[in-house]
Tab-separated table of C-alpha atoms and ligand atoms in Angstrom:
chain	number	residue	atom	x	y	z
H	1	VAL	CA	-28.848	142.963	98.079
H	2	THR	CA	-26.259	140.509	99.339
H	3	ALA	CA	-27.975	138.540	102.105
H	4	LEU	CA	-31.388	137.803	103.552
H	5	GLU	CA	-32.902	136.100	106.562
H	6	ASP	CA	-36.604	135.346	106.902
H	7	THR	CA	-37.221	135.677	110.636
H	8	GLY	CA	-40.858	134.556	110.429
H	9	ASP	CA	-42.248	137.970	111.316
H	10	GLY	CA	-40.138	139.916	108.819
H	11	VAL	CA	-37.066	139.790	106.611
H	12	LEU	CA	-33.582	141.032	107.398
H	13	VAL	CA	-32.048	142.170	104.123
H	14	GLY	CA	-28.297	142.647	103.909
H	15	THR	CA	-27.248	145.249	101.358
H	16	THR	CA	-24.004	146.943	100.420
H	17	ALA	CA	-25.436	149.996	102.237
H	18	GLY	CA	-26.235	148.135	105.452
H	19	THR	CA	-28.988	145.888	106.816
H	20	VAL	CA	-32.650	146.707	106.353
H	21	ARG	CA	-35.534	145.134	108.238
H	22	THR	CA	-38.724	144.766	106.246
H	23	GLY	CA	-42.035	142.937	106.534
H	24	TRP	CA	-41.779	141.355	103.112
H	25	LEU	CA	-39.202	141.120	100.339
H	26	VAL	CA	-40.076	140.884	96.650
H	27	GLY	CA	-37.132	139.826	94.504
H	28	CYS	CA	-37.450	141.746	91.220
H	29	ASP	CA	-33.726	141.408	90.593
H	30	GLY	CA	-33.710	139.761	87.190
H	31	GLY	CA	-32.785	136.375	85.764
H	32	ARG	CA	-29.720	135.884	87.955
H	33	SER	CA	-31.764	136.833	91.012
H	34	THR	CA	-29.719	136.958	94.200
H	35	VAL	CA	-32.955	136.962	96.211
H	36	ARG	CA	-34.074	133.722	94.544
H	37	ARG	CA	-30.746	132.076	95.279
H	38	LEU	CA	-30.597	133.296	98.883
H	39	ALA	CA	-34.183	132.138	99.477
H	40	GLY	CA	-33.174	128.665	98.263
H	41	ILE	CA	-35.812	128.629	95.517
H	42	ASP	CA	-34.966	126.151	92.770
H	43	PHE	CA	-34.920	127.338	89.141
H	44	PRO	CA	-35.546	124.280	86.943
H	45	GLY	CA	-35.939	124.402	83.177
H	46	THR	CA	-34.266	123.689	79.874
H	47	ASP	CA	-30.679	124.536	78.886
H	48	PRO	CA	-29.892	126.940	76.048
H	49	GLU	CA	-29.170	125.660	72.566
H	50	LEU	CA	-28.784	128.972	70.781
H	51	THR	CA	-27.067	132.317	71.156
H	52	GLY	CA	-28.774	135.436	69.859
H	53	HIS	CA	-27.589	138.990	69.287
H	54	LEU	CA	-29.579	142.162	68.778
H	55	ALA	CA	-27.953	145.453	67.815
H	56	VAL	CA	-28.166	148.548	65.682
H	57	ALA	CA	-24.871	149.002	63.843
H	58	ASP	CA	-23.259	151.079	61.132
H	59	ILE	CA	-22.701	148.730	58.202
H	60	ALA	CA	-20.173	149.494	55.461
H	61	ASP	CA	-21.812	147.233	52.878
H	62	PRO	CA	-25.469	146.630	53.851
H	63	GLU	CA	-26.264	145.500	50.302
H	64	LYS	CA	-24.679	142.175	51.255
H	65	LEU	CA	-27.591	141.511	53.628
H	66	ALA	CA	-31.163	140.640	52.648
H	67	ASN	CA	-34.098	142.237	54.442
H	68	GLY	CA	-36.206	140.144	56.810
H	69	TRP	CA	-35.358	136.711	58.238
H	70	VAL	CA	-32.818	134.658	56.320
H	71	TRP	CA	-32.236	131.022	57.331
H	72	SER	CA	-29.305	128.714	56.819
H	73	THR	CA	-28.006	125.514	58.377
H	74	ARG	CA	-25.771	127.692	60.574
H	75	GLY	CA	-28.634	129.714	62.037
H	76	ALA	CA	-30.516	132.813	60.959
H	77	TYR	CA	-30.249	136.553	60.775
H	78	ARG	CA	-32.721	139.336	60.374
H	79	TYR	CA	-31.802	142.684	58.873
H	80	GLY	CA	-34.175	145.643	59.275
H	81	PRO	CA	-36.827	146.933	59.410
H	82	GLN	CA	-34.833	150.102	60.212
H	83	PRO	CA	-31.334	150.608	58.739
H	84	GLY	CA	-28.588	148.936	60.762
H	85	ARG	CA	-30.874	146.790	62.944
H	86	VAL	CA	-29.484	143.274	63.062
H	87	VAL	CA	-30.602	140.093	64.855
H	88	THR	CA	-28.485	136.935	64.673
H	89	VAL	CA	-29.354	133.465	65.940
H	90	GLU	CA	-26.788	130.647	66.130
H	91	PHE	CA	-27.501	127.102	67.208
H	92	GLY	CA	-25.134	124.591	68.742
H	93	GLY	CA	-24.630	126.147	72.174
H	94	ALA	CA	-22.115	128.868	72.809
H	95	PRO	CA	-20.005	129.981	69.840
H	96	ALA	CA	-16.303	129.229	70.291
H	97	ASP	CA	-15.458	132.905	70.657
H	98	LEU	CA	-17.668	133.294	73.732
H	99	PRO	CA	-16.839	132.199	77.290
H	100	HIS	CA	-18.723	128.905	77.309
H	101	ALA	CA	-19.012	128.481	81.053
H	102	ARG	CA	-20.516	131.895	81.582
H	103	LEU	CA	-23.007	131.449	78.788
H	104	ARG	CA	-24.166	128.231	80.374
H	105	SER	CA	-24.540	129.823	83.779
H	106	ARG	CA	-28.034	129.372	85.155
H	107	GLY	CA	-30.221	132.388	85.010
H	108	GLY	CA	-29.450	133.944	81.699
H	109	THR	CA	-26.935	135.473	79.410
H	110	PRO	CA	-23.381	136.422	80.307
H	111	MET	CA	-22.617	139.918	81.511
H	112	ALA	CA	-19.706	140.785	79.201
H	113	PRO	CA	-20.740	143.596	76.826
H	114	VAL	CA	-21.165	142.633	73.169
H	115	THR	CA	-18.278	143.935	71.079
H	116	LEU	CA	-18.384	145.059	67.473
H	117	GLU	CA	-16.116	142.167	66.564
H	118	GLU	CA	-18.352	139.589	68.257
H	119	LEU	CA	-21.423	140.864	66.422
H	120	GLN	CA	-19.642	141.010	63.064
H	121	THR	CA	-18.263	137.481	63.483
H	122	SER	CA	-21.718	136.165	64.324
H	123	LEU	CA	-23.342	138.002	61.414
H	124	ARG	CA	-20.704	136.767	58.975
H	125	ARG	CA	-21.174	133.200	60.204
H	126	VAL	CA	-24.963	133.111	59.799
H	127	SER	CA	-25.149	135.211	56.623
H	128	GLY	CA	-22.257	133.492	54.868
H	129	THR	CA	-21.031	136.939	53.728
H	130	ASP	CA	-18.018	139.091	54.578
H	131	VAL	CA	-20.221	142.005	55.636
H	132	THR	CA	-18.323	144.675	57.601
H	133	LEU	CA	-19.664	146.515	60.657
H	134	THR	CA	-17.950	149.813	61.478
H	135	ALA	CA	-19.660	150.882	64.731
H	136	LEU	CA	-22.326	149.901	67.243
H	137	ARG	CA	-25.103	152.417	67.786
H	138	GLY	CA	-26.054	152.000	71.446
H	139	ALA	CA	-25.686	148.844	73.507
H	140	ALA	CA	-25.942	145.503	71.748
H	141	THR	CA	-27.656	142.580	73.485
H	142	ARG	CA	-26.693	138.925	73.709
H	143	TRP	CA	-29.201	136.340	74.856
H	144	THR	CA	-29.910	132.619	74.866
H	145	ASP	CA	-33.010	130.419	74.963
H	146	ASN	CA	-32.294	129.410	78.540
H	147	ALA	CA	-35.864	128.733	79.793
H	148	ARG	CA	-36.331	128.414	83.533
H	149	GLN	CA	-39.015	129.088	86.085
H	150	ALA	CA	-38.868	129.387	89.854
H	151	ALA	CA	-40.232	126.269	91.553
H	152	THR	CA	-42.334	128.575	93.713
H	153	TYR	CA	-42.995	132.323	93.580
H	154	ARG	CA	-43.216	132.499	97.380
H	155	SER	CA	-41.096	131.179	100.197
H	156	GLY	CA	-42.351	132.517	103.524
H	157	ARG	CA	-41.994	136.286	103.425
H	158	VAL	CA	-39.939	136.300	100.234
H	159	LEU	CA	-41.642	136.558	96.849
H	160	LEU	CA	-40.361	136.682	93.283
H	161	ALA	CA	-41.617	138.647	90.290
H	162	GLY	CA	-40.440	139.345	86.746
H	163	ASP	CA	-37.319	137.720	85.322
H	164	ALA	CA	-36.359	136.641	88.846
H	165	ALA	CA	-39.269	134.211	88.569
H	166	HIS	CA	-38.897	133.232	84.907
H	167	VAL	CA	-36.408	133.553	82.051
H	168	HIS	CA	-36.797	132.559	78.408
H	169	SER	CA	-35.712	133.677	74.958
H	170	PRO	CA	-37.068	137.056	73.841
H	171	PHE	CA	-38.855	135.591	70.791
H	172	GLY	CA	-42.432	136.851	70.877
H	173	GLY	CA	-41.611	139.804	73.139
H	174	GLN	CA	-43.258	138.385	76.261
H	175	GLY	CA	-40.776	138.815	79.102
H	176	LEU	CA	-41.435	142.348	80.283
H	177	ASN	CA	-45.182	141.907	79.857
H	178	LEU	CA	-45.084	138.778	81.976
H	179	GLY	CA	-43.228	140.620	84.730
H	180	VAL	CA	-45.670	143.548	84.672
H	181	GLY	CA	-48.507	141.010	84.980
H	182	ASP	CA	-46.775	139.526	88.025
H	183	ALA	CA	-46.509	142.978	89.598
H	184	MET	CA	-50.178	143.778	88.930
H	185	ASN	CA	-51.267	140.484	90.447
H	186	LEU	CA	-48.988	140.665	93.486
H	187	GLY	CA	-49.150	144.388	94.254
H	188	TRP	CA	-52.685	144.632	95.581
H	189	LYS	CA	-52.511	141.307	97.382
H	190	LEU	CA	-49.369	142.260	99.273
H	191	GLY	CA	-50.932	145.670	99.911
H	192	ALA	CA	-53.979	143.941	101.417
H	193	VAL	CA	-51.785	141.793	103.668
H	194	VAL	CA	-49.807	144.811	104.865
H	195	ALA	CA	-52.997	146.858	105.399
H	196	GLY	CA	-54.463	143.978	107.409
H	197	TRP	CA	-57.633	143.179	105.449
H	198	ALA	CA	-56.447	140.313	103.254
H	199	PRO	CA	-58.706	137.277	103.358
H	200	GLU	CA	-57.114	133.949	104.361
H	201	GLY	CA	-54.828	132.565	101.668
H	202	LEU	CA	-54.963	135.659	99.412
H	203	LEU	CA	-51.179	135.935	99.065
H	204	ASP	CA	-50.842	132.295	98.014
H	205	THR	CA	-53.155	132.913	95.062
H	206	TYR	CA	-50.260	134.899	93.528
H	207	ASP	CA	-48.217	131.745	92.892
H	208	ALA	CA	-51.307	129.724	91.964
H	209	GLU	CA	-52.432	132.295	89.377
H	210	ARG	CA	-49.154	133.482	87.890
H	211	ARG	CA	-46.978	130.366	87.740
H	212	PRO	CA	-49.214	128.546	85.205
H	213	LEU	CA	-49.129	131.635	82.957
H	214	GLY	CA	-45.351	131.810	83.265
H	215	ALA	CA	-45.058	128.119	82.382
H	216	TRP	CA	-47.203	128.730	79.304
H	217	VAL	CA	-44.978	131.602	78.120
H	218	LEU	CA	-41.872	129.443	78.556
H	219	ASP	CA	-43.461	126.743	76.397
H	220	TRP	CA	-44.584	129.310	73.812
H	221	THR	CA	-40.985	130.486	73.412
H	222	ARG	CA	-39.707	126.872	73.331
H	223	ALA	CA	-42.115	126.130	70.490
H	224	GLN	CA	-40.574	128.976	68.511
H	225	ILE	CA	-37.099	127.500	68.935
H	226	GLY	CA	-38.466	124.240	67.546
H	227	VAL	CA	-39.177	125.891	64.190
H	228	MET	CA	-35.949	127.929	64.089
H	229	ARG	CA	-33.262	125.245	63.974
H	230	GLY	CA	-31.160	124.952	60.849
H	231	ASP	CA	-31.871	121.271	60.061
H	232	ALA	CA	-34.131	120.125	57.226
H	233	LYS	CA	-36.918	118.867	59.508
H	234	SER	CA	-37.204	122.168	61.351
H	235	ALA	CA	-37.126	124.027	58.037
H	236	ALA	CA	-40.055	121.896	56.830
H	237	LEU	CA	-41.944	122.486	60.070
H	238	ARG	CA	-41.293	126.235	59.701
H	239	GLU	CA	-43.011	126.147	56.303
H	240	VAL	CA	-46.045	124.358	57.747
H	241	VAL	CA	-46.345	126.808	60.658
H	242	ALA	CA	-45.893	129.782	58.325
H	243	ASP	CA	-48.717	128.446	56.127
H	244	LEU	CA	-50.986	128.011	59.145
H	245	LEU	CA	-50.167	131.474	60.478
H	246	SER	CA	-51.068	133.048	57.146
H	247	THR	CA	-54.664	131.845	57.522
H	248	ARG	CA	-57.224	133.982	59.332
H	249	ASP	CA	-57.707	131.318	62.022
H	250	GLY	CA	-53.963	130.862	62.460
H	251	THR	CA	-53.270	134.578	62.802
H	252	THR	CA	-56.186	134.994	65.195
H	253	TYR	CA	-54.933	132.099	67.313
H	254	ALA	CA	-51.415	133.533	67.590
H	255	VAL	CA	-52.513	137.131	68.195
H	256	LYS	CA	-54.978	136.121	70.892
H	257	LYS	CA	-52.363	133.999	72.614
H	258	ILE	CA	-49.634	136.651	72.514
H	259	SER	CA	-51.888	139.565	73.470
H	260	GLY	CA	-53.268	137.638	76.429
H	261	VAL	CA	-56.934	138.249	75.584
H	262	THR	CA	-57.587	134.517	75.878
H	263	GLN	CA	-55.820	134.269	79.218
H	264	ARG	CA	-58.108	132.956	81.908
H	265	ILE	CA	-57.142	132.411	85.506
H	266	ASP	CA	-58.838	129.403	87.040
H	267	LEU	CA	-61.090	131.158	89.582
H	268	PRO	CA	-64.309	129.877	91.160
H	269	GLY	CA	-67.400	130.896	89.188
H	270	GLU	CA	-69.290	129.792	86.095
H	271	HIS	CA	-69.635	133.081	84.200
H	272	PRO	CA	-67.353	133.243	81.124
H	273	LEU	CA	-65.905	136.600	82.259
H	274	VAL	CA	-64.639	135.211	85.582
H	275	GLY	CA	-60.845	134.915	85.605
H	276	ARG	CA	-60.410	137.138	82.542
H	277	TYR	CA	-59.211	140.716	82.348
H	278	VAL	CA	-62.375	142.804	82.335
H	279	PRO	CA	-63.418	144.070	78.898
H	280	ASP	CA	-63.548	147.843	78.723
H	281	LEU	CA	-67.339	148.132	78.839
H	282	TRP	CA	-69.001	151.311	77.584
H	283	LEU	CA	-71.527	152.690	80.067
H	284	THR	CA	-74.670	154.627	79.184
H	285	ASP	CA	-73.305	157.918	80.570
H	286	GLY	CA	-70.588	157.779	77.903
H	287	SER	CA	-67.821	156.726	80.273
H	288	ARG	CA	-65.965	153.440	80.126
H	289	LEU	CA	-65.593	151.063	83.040
H	290	SER	CA	-61.823	151.643	83.120
H	291	ASP	CA	-62.450	155.380	83.697
H	292	HIS	CA	-63.728	154.405	87.151
H	293	GLY	CA	-60.775	152.190	88.045
H	294	HIS	CA	-58.036	154.742	88.551
H	295	GLY	CA	-58.187	154.472	92.357
H	296	GLY	CA	-56.723	150.979	92.198
H	297	GLY	CA	-59.369	149.299	94.381
H	298	PHE	CA	-62.150	146.869	93.528
H	299	LEU	CA	-64.883	147.962	91.093
H	300	LEU	CA	-68.453	146.728	91.189
H	301	LEU	CA	-70.577	147.424	88.125
H	302	ASP	CA	-74.262	147.192	89.009
H	303	ARG	CA	-76.757	147.136	86.147
H	304	THR	CA	-79.697	145.683	88.050
H	305	PRO	CA	-82.926	147.743	87.768
H	306	ASP	CA	-83.219	148.121	91.572
H	307	GLY	CA	-79.549	148.365	92.607
H	308	THR	CA	-79.473	144.920	94.282
H	309	PHE	CA	-75.730	144.421	93.953
H	310	ALA	CA	-74.811	147.968	94.909
H	311	ARG	CA	-76.838	147.734	98.132
H	312	LEU	CA	-75.085	144.505	99.052
H	313	ALA	CA	-71.599	145.819	98.284
H	314	ALA	CA	-72.188	149.031	100.269
H	315	ALA	CA	-70.828	147.162	103.307
H	316	TRP	CA	-67.445	147.046	101.496
H	317	ALA	CA	-67.636	150.630	100.227
H	318	GLY	CA	-64.214	151.408	101.753
H	319	ARG	CA	-62.570	149.019	99.294
H	320	VAL	CA	-65.113	148.586	96.525
H	321	ARG	CA	-66.030	151.432	94.231
H	322	ILE	CA	-69.602	151.021	93.021
H	323	VAL	CA	-70.558	152.079	89.503
H	324	THR	CA	-74.205	151.902	88.472
H	325	ASP	CA	-75.460	151.761	84.917
H	326	ASP	CA	-78.677	151.211	83.000
H	327	HIS	CA	-80.010	147.683	82.958
H	328	ALA	CA	-78.010	145.439	80.615
H	329	THR	CA	-76.011	142.234	80.666
H	330	PRO	CA	-73.802	141.413	82.344
H	331	THR	CA	-76.010	142.667	85.178
H	332	GLY	CA	-73.081	142.758	87.579
H	333	VAL	CA	-69.292	142.527	87.434
H	334	LEU	CA	-66.841	142.578	90.356
H	335	VAL	CA	-63.357	143.550	89.178
H	336	ARG	CA	-60.265	143.000	91.304
H	337	PRO	CA	-57.667	145.793	91.601
H	338	ASP	CA	-55.548	144.015	88.952
H	339	GLY	CA	-58.380	144.158	86.412
H	340	VAL	CA	-59.340	140.482	86.706
H	341	VAL	CA	-63.052	139.663	86.956
H	342	ALA	CA	-63.702	137.984	90.320
H	343	TRP	CA	-67.450	137.551	89.859
H	344	ALA	CA	-70.013	138.295	87.139
H	345	SER	CA	-73.664	137.598	86.530
H	346	ASP	CA	-76.255	137.983	83.780
H	347	ILE	CA	-79.170	137.835	86.208
H	348	SER	CA	-80.051	139.600	89.465
H	349	ASP	CA	-81.772	136.989	91.617
H	350	VAL	CA	-80.961	135.807	95.147
H	351	ALA	CA	-78.449	133.210	93.914
H	352	ALA	CA	-76.527	135.905	92.035
H	353	ALA	CA	-76.444	138.113	95.129
H	354	THR	CA	-75.214	135.194	97.228
H	355	GLY	CA	-72.435	134.600	94.706
H	356	LEU	CA	-71.423	138.256	94.851
H	357	GLU	CA	-71.366	138.216	98.644
H	358	ALA	CA	-69.127	135.124	98.641
H	359	ALA	CA	-66.792	136.755	96.106
H	360	LEU	CA	-66.589	139.945	98.191
H	361	HIS	CA	-65.689	137.981	101.326
H	362	GLY	CA	-63.247	135.803	99.363
H	363	TRP	CA	-61.367	138.632	97.657
H	364	ALA	CA	-62.053	141.871	99.570
H	365	GLY	CA	-62.056	140.445	103.098
H	366	ALA	CA	-64.434	141.326	105.907
H	367	PRO	CA	-66.927	144.143	105.183
H	368	SER	CA	-65.505	147.631	105.577
H	369	PRO	CA	-67.769	150.593	104.861
H	370	SER	CA	-65.055	153.106	105.798
H	371	PRO	CA	-62.093	153.892	103.549
H	372	GLU	CA	-59.474	153.521	106.315
H	373	HIS	CA	-58.299	150.163	104.964
H	374	ALA	CA	-58.646	150.933	101.307
H	375	PRO	CA	-56.036	149.024	99.317
H	376	MET	CA	-54.366	151.986	97.657
H	377	GLY	CA	-54.977	155.199	95.854
P	1	FAD	C1	-32.922	141.109	73.253
P	1	FAD	C2	-34.123	141.171	74.154
P	1	FAD	C3	-35.325	141.645	73.661
P	1	FAD	C4	-36.468	141.678	74.469
P	1	FAD	N1	-37.643	142.134	73.953
P	1	FAD	C5	-38.752	142.134	74.724
P	1	FAD	C6	-39.997	142.593	74.179
P	1	FAD	O1	-40.087	142.963	73.016
P	1	FAD	N2	-41.098	142.562	75.001
P	1	FAD	C7	-41.027	142.137	76.293
P	1	FAD	O2	-42.061	142.123	76.983
P	1	FAD	N3	-39.851	141.722	76.835
P	1	FAD	C8	-38.724	141.712	76.075
P	1	FAD	N4	-37.536	141.287	76.621
P	1	FAD	C9	-37.498	140.822	78.002
P	1	FAD	C10	-37.402	141.972	78.998
P	1	FAD	O3	-36.293	142.788	78.685
P	1	FAD	C11	-37.237	141.389	80.419
P	1	FAD	O4	-38.208	140.384	80.630
P	1	FAD	C12	-37.413	142.475	81.464
P	1	FAD	O5	-36.468	143.490	81.293
P	1	FAD	C13	-37.274	141.893	82.868
P	1	FAD	O6	-37.499	142.917	83.802
P	1	FAD	P1	-37.177	142.701	85.344
P	1	FAD	O7	-37.431	144.013	85.979
P	1	FAD	O8	-37.883	141.496	85.865
P	1	FAD	O9	-35.625	142.326	85.412
P	1	FAD	P2	-34.374	143.227	84.955
P	1	FAD	O10	-34.722	144.135	83.839
P	1	FAD	O11	-33.254	142.255	84.771
P	1	FAD	O12	-34.093	144.142	86.221
P	1	FAD	C14	-33.517	143.598	87.413
P	1	FAD	C15	-32.938	144.752	88.201
P	1	FAD	O13	-32.478	144.232	89.464
P	1	FAD	C16	-31.182	144.773	89.717
P	1	FAD	N5	-30.453	143.809	90.564
P	1	FAD	C17	-29.946	142.607	90.207
P	1	FAD	N6	-29.366	142.009	91.257
P	1	FAD	C18	-29.514	142.845	92.315
P	1	FAD	C19	-29.148	142.771	93.695
P	1	FAD	N7	-28.502	141.718	94.216
P	1	FAD	N8	-29.465	143.811	94.500
P	1	FAD	C20	-30.131	144.878	94.005
P	1	FAD	N9	-30.519	144.998	92.717
P	1	FAD	C21	-30.215	143.993	91.881
P	1	FAD	C22	-30.544	144.938	88.340
P	1	FAD	O14	-29.508	145.893	88.388
P	1	FAD	C23	-31.736	145.424	87.523
P	1	FAD	O15	-31.900	146.809	87.604
P	1	FAD	C24	-36.385	141.242	75.824
P	1	FAD	C25	-35.145	140.791	76.340
P	1	FAD	C26	-34.032	140.747	75.514
P	1	FAD	C27	-32.723	140.232	76.063
């Protein structure tokens, strides 16, 4: 992709293979996103202060390296867990042997492949040893803690997802997961717009729901840099955080944050499940709720004794798959195609039914008993 023009009713996309006309364009083209730049979307954030390397190498004298993370005033390295796997982290901006300007370029790490010499020099610097690397096994990676997020995930008919919308250091292993979450959130909404049944404003909920999560991940990775620096204060803070993380509460806090189980999108509704990814509920016939979700549409679980919710949702049967179960709480759950709970109730009175009807209109559009406008699958 080399050019784009949003014409209001579509997008003209210039590529090296010619021009393509499309209704919408989603830039999933990584941290240096051309689509983001061409759409004029700003990419504010914080500059990098470290350079990291990750590689698997043949090492002539591995006994010179300690296993696990080793810290020094120059940075840190991690050797293992498998033989030859090396991570180095160096503070103080770009090392002198790297092209400074390119490393500082907005949007991520430089493109030049990591050489054996570069990795060895970095490892020697942070380990304070004269360890010798003899070969790289596979491609080595260089990265920074450049942390930036698109000012908006949508500009007209152009949207961003994945690293095109957010970049940060890989500490915590969040980047790919964040991008997959973007795709899950955006996919069905864009599908609904293209199929013609999207309720008013549905597409704008993509930015509203995903950008706060992206901002949180950026801050989570920034916090990790704060305890990694080589100075005495950061080393002391590292000890405190390590102590906290070795408690049951500390571990639980970190695991819940990283796994996303505590994530909650701010959606209308009082029930504690609303805005969360639906738990994989076991049903009385032995199946699990997720077994019924393979079609990719909405799911309504009805556990009322008289099928109140199922009767109401029958008007949306083309888009909403109804699953009934024996009476239990929650009595009803409406799950969006991305697995997020749009509505839930523990009772089955008129107010609950009214809430369900509002949620169906708000998320699944006008009633549609026929499958002709089903979202997908
Ligand atoms: C060392 C390291 C370790 C990591 N570990 C983890 C981890 O453990 N867990 C995790 O979740 N994440 C991890 N990540 C992050 C993860 O790799 C990225 O977040 C993820 O790959 C981003 O995917 P993406 O599809 O958005 O972008 P990319 O993978 O960058 O893909 C973008 C694609 O767009 C193409 N492209 C670019 N420009 C154009 C153009 N103009 N026209 C057409 N195509 C174009 C590119 O060729 C590329 O194929 C790690 C990253 C690094 C550097």
